Amino acid sequence: MLSSLAVVAAAASLVRAQFDPNGPTQPGLPQGCVGSFPNLTQCQISNWYLGDTVDRCAPPGPYPVAGQQVYIKDPTNFCINLPNPESIFLANNFYSWNKLPTVVQAEGFVQSFCMGSYLPPGAKPLPQFGIRSAHVLKNFTVPGQHYIQVHGYLDCEVLGINCTSSAPGLYDDAGQYDDGPFINCGKEPYSGVDNSTQANPGMQHYVEMAGNGLYCMRVCEPGNLMAGRPCDLTQDTAGCEKFMKVQFGDGFTFTDLVTGEKSTATVSMPPRKTTTTTTTTAEAKTSAASASGTAAVTATTSKSGAFKNGAFAGLVLTAGVLAAL
């Protein structure tokens, strides 16, 4: 979700390019569609509510669609959405020009990638060592506002992403993936949480931010996309540290604020290929598309005591301007 008029105007031209009755078709979409999200110019005119507008590029159900489902179990078992290296649109506008898209440039063109052995329908294994750290927090302290979140470092080159911010202090120009609905101008309206017993039962929504070598994501119960709730869609320009109140560091950890459980997974990794920024060339795209496997998890988990009063314990969030979804 974007607030800059300049970015909106630029994005609107990209949206028009996602449908051409005589053009190519992205697998899984109707004829002539290479993407599926609303015209942002019309969104601005209609105050970000499209009413009964029909998405002519909507994929067939069920939703969330295969290949765009996320979940969080623990620091070595989760899925996040990333720019889709097999997207026709991204290939035509970035990869074929030897460029890599940023997270915000790939909004609407995502693919789920996972750590761990379980893959939701259509998901792919994360390129090995693409995730450099993962810290999972399970917060079920507020009834009706349960969520699980993960944050950490990522290796932009390994994942085939341009993580260079356009200006100091900008958080990837408000790059965010979420399941905000089409009628509310969501860019990934058919994505969502895998709520099977193998993933996150009871969870429905997610919000994910990434940029400058960092990522964070929350999965939430139904009714928590509105402003002030755990999966607030309006915080896209805030970034992980401000919105999710996280601090970045190495390691793979799990914390449960209800039970007080804390655990650490031992994950073996080589030196990082890139730091917090990467080049804009598409040389890493091939590895992102073809590499298989996940980080080398030696999977020794150690309990390190319990604490029941954390930064999020008892946090009460208030409802905002969006209708409950």
PDB file of N, CA and C in Angstrom, residues 11-60:
ATOM      1  N   ALA A  11       2.670   3.316 -10.389  1.00  0.00           N
ATOM      2  CA  ALA A  11       2.099   1.983 -10.211  1.00  0.00           C
ATOM      3  C   ALA A  11       0.869   1.794 -11.077  1.00  0.00           C
ATOM      4  N   ALA A  12       0.105   2.873 -11.269  1.00  0.00           N
ATOM      5  CA  ALA A  12      -1.100   2.761 -12.087  1.00  0.00           C
ATOM      6  C   ALA A  12      -0.761   2.353 -13.515  1.00  0.00           C
ATOM      7  N   SER A  13       0.339   2.876 -14.048  1.00  0.00           N
ATOM      8  CA  SER A  13       0.737   2.498 -15.397  1.00  0.00           C
ATOM      9  C   SER A  13       1.129   1.033 -15.450  1.00  0.00           C
ATOM     10  N   LEU A  14       1.693   0.529 -14.342  1.00  0.00           N
ATOM     11  CA  LEU A  14       2.043  -0.884 -14.295  1.00  0.00           C
ATOM     12  C   LEU A  14       0.792  -1.744 -14.254  1.00  0.00           C
ATOM     13  N   VAL A  15      -0.225  -1.288 -13.527  1.00  0.00           N
ATOM     14  CA  VAL A  15      -1.466  -2.047 -13.439  1.00  0.00           C
ATOM     15  C   VAL A  15      -2.103  -2.192 -14.805  1.00  0.00           C
ATOM     16  N   ARG A  16      -2.105  -1.099 -15.589  1.00  0.00           N
ATOM     17  CA  ARG A  16      -2.692  -1.176 -16.919  1.00  0.00           C
ATOM     18  C   ARG A  16      -1.979  -2.211 -17.770  1.00  0.00           C
ATOM     19  N   ALA A  17      -0.675  -2.403 -17.468  1.00  0.00           N
ATOM     20  CA  ALA A  17       0.103  -3.351 -18.260  1.00  0.00           C
ATOM     21  C   ALA A  17      -0.131  -4.790 -17.842  1.00  0.00           C
ATOM     22  N   GLN A  18      -0.907  -5.024 -16.775  1.00  0.00           N
ATOM     23  CA  GLN A  18      -1.078  -6.394 -16.315  1.00  0.00           C
ATOM     24  C   GLN A  18      -2.194  -7.123 -17.061  1.00  0.00           C
ATOM     25  N   PHE A  19      -2.944  -6.408 -17.905  1.00  0.00           N
ATOM     26  CA  PHE A  19      -3.982  -7.062 -18.698  1.00  0.00           C
ATOM     27  C   PHE A  19      -3.903  -6.626 -20.148  1.00  0.00           C
ATOM     28  N   ASP A  20      -3.812  -7.599 -21.017  1.00  0.00           N
ATOM     29  CA  ASP A  20      -3.833  -7.363 -22.458  1.00  0.00           C
ATOM     30  C   ASP A  20      -4.502  -8.581 -23.081  1.00  0.00           C
ATOM     31  N   PRO A  21      -5.692  -8.409 -23.647  1.00  0.00           N
ATOM     32  CA  PRO A  21      -6.409  -9.578 -24.182  1.00  0.00           C
ATOM     33  C   PRO A  21      -5.605 -10.354 -25.221  1.00  0.00           C
ATOM     34  N   ASN A  22      -4.664  -9.693 -25.844  1.00  0.00           N
ATOM     35  CA  ASN A  22      -3.828 -10.361 -26.849  1.00  0.00           C
ATOM     36  C   ASN A  22      -2.413 -10.643 -26.345  1.00  0.00           C
ATOM     37  N   GLY A  23      -2.206 -10.399 -25.047  1.00  0.00           N
ATOM     38  CA  GLY A  23      -0.877 -10.564 -24.488  1.00  0.00           C
ATOM     39  C   GLY A  23      -0.696 -11.913 -23.801  1.00  0.00           C
ATOM     40  N   PRO A  24       0.431 -12.072 -23.120  1.00  0.00           N
ATOM     41  CA  PRO A  24       0.715 -13.338 -22.436  1.00  0.00           C
ATOM     42  C   PRO A  24      -0.186 -13.525 -21.219  1.00  0.00           C
ATOM     43  N   THR A  25      -0.237 -14.743 -20.727  1.00  0.00           N
ATOM     44  CA  THR A  25      -1.056 -15.071 -19.564  1.00  0.00           C
ATOM     45  C   THR A  25      -0.213 -15.756 -18.505  1.00  0.00           C
ATOM     46  N   GLN A  26      -0.247 -15.218 -17.298  1.00  0.00           N
ATOM     47  CA  GLN A  26       0.443 -15.865 -16.190  1.00  0.00           C
ATOM     48  C   GLN A  26      -0.313 -17.141 -15.814  1.00  0.00           C
ATOM     49  N   PRO A  27       0.374 -18.261 -15.660  1.00  0.00           N
ATOM     50  CA  PRO A  27      -0.317 -19.492 -15.271  1.00  0.00           C
ATOM     51  C   PRO A  27      -1.175 -19.288 -14.027  1.00  0.00           C
ATOM     52  N   GLY A  28      -2.411 -19.771 -14.087  1.00  0.00           N
ATOM     53  CA  GLY A  28      -3.335 -19.647 -12.967  1.00  0.00           C
ATOM     54  C   GLY A  28      -4.255 -18.451 -13.039  1.00  0.00           C
ATOM     55  N   LEU A  29      -4.047 -17.556 -14.027  1.00  0.00           N
ATOM     56  CA  LEU A  29      -4.882 -16.368 -14.173  1.00  0.00           C
ATOM     57  C   LEU A  29      -5.694 -16.446 -15.459  1.00  0.00           C
ATOM     58  N   PRO A  30      -6.771 -15.642 -15.566  1.00  0.00           N
ATOM     59  CA  PRO A  30      -7.560 -15.620 -16.794  1.00  0.00           C
ATOM     60  C   PRO A  30      -6.730 -15.159 -17.996  1.00  0.00           C
ATOM     61  N   GLN A  31      -7.231 -15.439 -19.180  1.00  0.00           N
ATOM     62  CA  GLN A  31      -6.544 -15.112 -20.415  1.00  0.00           C
ATOM     63  C   GLN A  31      -6.174 -13.634 -20.477  1.00  0.00           C
ATOM     64  N   GLY A  32      -4.926 -13.350 -20.815  1.00  0.00           N
ATOM     65  CA  GLY A  32      -4.450 -11.991 -20.982  1.00  0.00           C
ATOM     66  C   GLY A  32      -3.999 -11.309 -19.710  1.00  0.00           C
ATOM     67  N   CYS A  33      -4.051 -11.997 -18.583  1.00  0.00           N
ATOM     68  CA  CYS A  33      -3.674 -11.396 -17.298  1.00  0.00           C
ATOM     69  C   CYS A  33      -2.286 -11.881 -16.867  1.00  0.00           C
ATOM     70  N   VAL A  34      -1.470 -10.951 -16.437  1.00  0.00           N
ATOM     71  CA  VAL A  34      -0.170 -11.310 -15.857  1.00  0.00           C
ATOM     72  C   VAL A  34      -0.092 -10.913 -14.394  1.00  0.00           C
ATOM     73  N   GLY A  35      -1.151 -10.287 -13.875  1.00  0.00           N
ATOM     74  CA  GLY A  35      -1.228  -9.898 -12.474  1.00  0.00           C
ATOM     75  C   GLY A  35      -2.678  -9.756 -12.078  1.00  0.00           C
ATOM     76  N   SER A  36      -2.921  -9.558 -10.790  1.00  0.00           N
ATOM     77  CA  SER A  36      -4.295  -9.460 -10.324  1.00  0.00           C
ATOM     78  C   SER A  36      -4.380  -8.531  -9.131  1.00  0.00           C
ATOM     79  N   PHE A  37      -4.540  -7.229  -9.404  1.00  0.00           N
ATOM     80  CA  PHE A  37      -4.774  -6.248  -8.350  1.00  0.00           C
ATOM     81  C   PHE A  37      -5.388  -5.004  -8.967  1.00  0.00           C
ATOM     82  N   PRO A  38      -5.973  -4.114  -8.176  1.00  0.00           N
ATOM     83  CA  PRO A  38      -6.780  -3.012  -8.726  1.00  0.00           C
ATOM     84  C   PRO A  38      -5.952  -1.884  -9.335  1.00  0.00           C
ATOM     85  N   ASN A  39      -6.638  -1.071 -10.127  1.00  0.00           N
ATOM     86  CA  ASN A  39      -6.046   0.127 -10.704  1.00  0.00           C
ATOM     87  C   ASN A  39      -5.911   1.180  -9.602  1.00  0.00           C
ATOM     88  N   LEU A  40      -4.685   1.565  -9.283  1.00  0.00           N
ATOM     89  CA  LEU A  40      -4.464   2.452  -8.151  1.00  0.00           C
ATOM     90  C   LEU A  40      -4.958   3.878  -8.391  1.00  0.00           C
ATOM     91  N   THR A  41      -5.019   4.289  -9.637  1.00  0.00           N
ATOM     92  CA  THR A  41      -5.606   5.598  -9.930  1.00  0.00           C
ATOM     93  C   THR A  41      -7.086   5.612  -9.547  1.00  0.00           C
ATOM     94  N   GLN A  42      -7.812   4.537  -9.929  1.00  0.00           N
ATOM     95  CA  GLN A  42      -9.215   4.433  -9.557  1.00  0.00           C
ATOM     96  C   GLN A  42      -9.366   4.310  -8.045  1.00  0.00           C
ATOM     97  N   CYS A  43      -8.420   3.630  -7.396  1.00  0.00           N
ATOM     98  CA  CYS A  43      -8.464   3.511  -5.937  1.00  0.00           C
ATOM     99  C   CYS A  43      -8.375   4.880  -5.273  1.00  0.00           C
ATOM    100  N   GLN A  44      -7.477   5.712  -5.781  1.00  0.00           N
ATOM    101  CA  GLN A  44      -7.313   7.045  -5.212  1.00  0.00           C
ATOM    102  C   GLN A  44      -8.573   7.880  -5.413  1.00  0.00           C
ATOM    103  N   ILE A  45      -9.159   7.795  -6.596  1.00  0.00           N
ATOM    104  CA  ILE A  45     -10.367   8.559  -6.901  1.00  0.00           C
ATOM    105  C   ILE A  45     -11.525   8.133  -6.000  1.00  0.00           C
ATOM    106  N   SER A  46     -11.615   6.831  -5.729  1.00  0.00           N
ATOM    107  CA  SER A  46     -12.738   6.283  -4.958  1.00  0.00           C
ATOM    108  C   SER A  46     -12.433   6.165  -3.473  1.00  0.00           C
ATOM    109  N   ASN A  47     -11.358   6.848  -3.028  1.00  0.00           N
ATOM    110  CA  ASN A  47     -10.980   6.830  -1.607  1.00  0.00           C
ATOM    111  C   ASN A  47     -10.710   5.409  -1.112  1.00  0.00           C
ATOM    112  N   TRP A  48     -10.069   4.617  -1.970  1.00  0.00           N
ATOM    113  CA  TRP A  48      -9.569   3.285  -1.624  1.00  0.00           C
ATOM    114  C   TRP A  48     -10.678   2.293  -1.293  1.00  0.00           C
ATOM    115  N   TYR A  49     -11.848   2.511  -1.906  1.00  0.00           N
ATOM    116  CA  TYR A  49     -12.925   1.523  -1.787  1.00  0.00           C
ATOM    117  C   TYR A  49     -13.586   1.370  -3.152  1.00  0.00           C
ATOM    118  N   LEU A  50     -13.566   0.149  -3.695  1.00  0.00           N
ATOM    119  CA  LEU A  50     -14.022  -0.080  -5.059  1.00  0.00           C
ATOM    120  C   LEU A  50     -15.440  -0.620  -5.145  1.00  0.00           C
ATOM    121  N   GLY A  51     -16.085  -0.821  -4.002  1.00  0.00           N
ATOM    122  CA  GLY A  51     -17.478  -1.253  -4.021  1.00  0.00           C
ATOM    123  C   GLY A  51     -17.682  -2.561  -4.746  1.00  0.00           C
ATOM    124  N   ASP A  52     -18.547  -2.558  -5.784  1.00  0.00           N
ATOM    125  CA  ASP A  52     -18.878  -3.788  -6.498  1.00  0.00           C
ATOM    126  C   ASP A  52     -18.026  -3.987  -7.747  1.00  0.00           C
ATOM    127  N   THR A  53     -16.879  -3.282  -7.843  1.00  0.00           N
ATOM    128  CA  THR A  53     -15.985  -3.469  -8.979  1.00  0.00           C
ATOM    129  C   THR A  53     -15.520  -4.918  -9.044  1.00  0.00           C
ATOM    130  N   VAL A  54     -15.572  -5.487 -10.233  1.00  0.00           N
ATOM    131  CA  VAL A  54     -15.169  -6.881 -10.436  1.00  0.00           C
ATOM    132  C   VAL A  54     -13.736  -6.926 -10.946  1.00  0.00           C
ATOM    133  N   ASP A  55     -12.937  -7.794 -10.371  1.00  0.00           N
ATOM    134  CA  ASP A  55     -11.565  -7.978 -10.811  1.00  0.00           C
ATOM    135  C   ASP A  55     -11.539  -8.958 -11.983  1.00  0.00           C
ATOM    136  N   ARG A  56     -11.322  -8.446 -13.179  1.00  0.00           N
ATOM    137  CA  ARG A  56     -11.338  -9.311 -14.355  1.00  0.00           C
ATOM    138  C   ARG A  56     -10.142 -10.259 -14.386  1.00  0.00           C
ATOM    139  N   CYS A  57      -9.140  -9.995 -13.563  1.00  0.00           N
ATOM    140  CA  CYS A  57      -7.976 -10.876 -13.532  1.00  0.00           C
ATOM    141  C   CYS A  57      -7.944 -11.751 -12.282  1.00  0.00           C
ATOM    142  N   ALA A  58      -9.055 -11.855 -11.569  1.00  0.00           N
ATOM    143  CA  ALA A  58      -9.079 -12.679 -10.364  1.00  0.00           C
ATOM    144  C   ALA A  58      -8.841 -14.146 -10.715  1.00  0.00           C
ATOM    145  N   PRO A  59      -7.966 -14.811 -10.001  1.00  0.00           N
ATOM    146  CA  PRO A  59      -7.751 -16.244 -10.252  1.00  0.00           C
ATOM    147  C   PRO A  59      -8.934 -17.043  -9.743  1.00  0.00           C
ATOM    148  N   PRO A  60      -9.153 -18.231 -10.271  1.00  0.00           N
ATOM    149  CA  PRO A  60     -10.229 -19.067  -9.735  1.00  0.00           C
ATOM    150  C   PRO A  60      -9.888 -19.511  -8.317  1.00  0.00           C
TER     151      PRO A  60
END
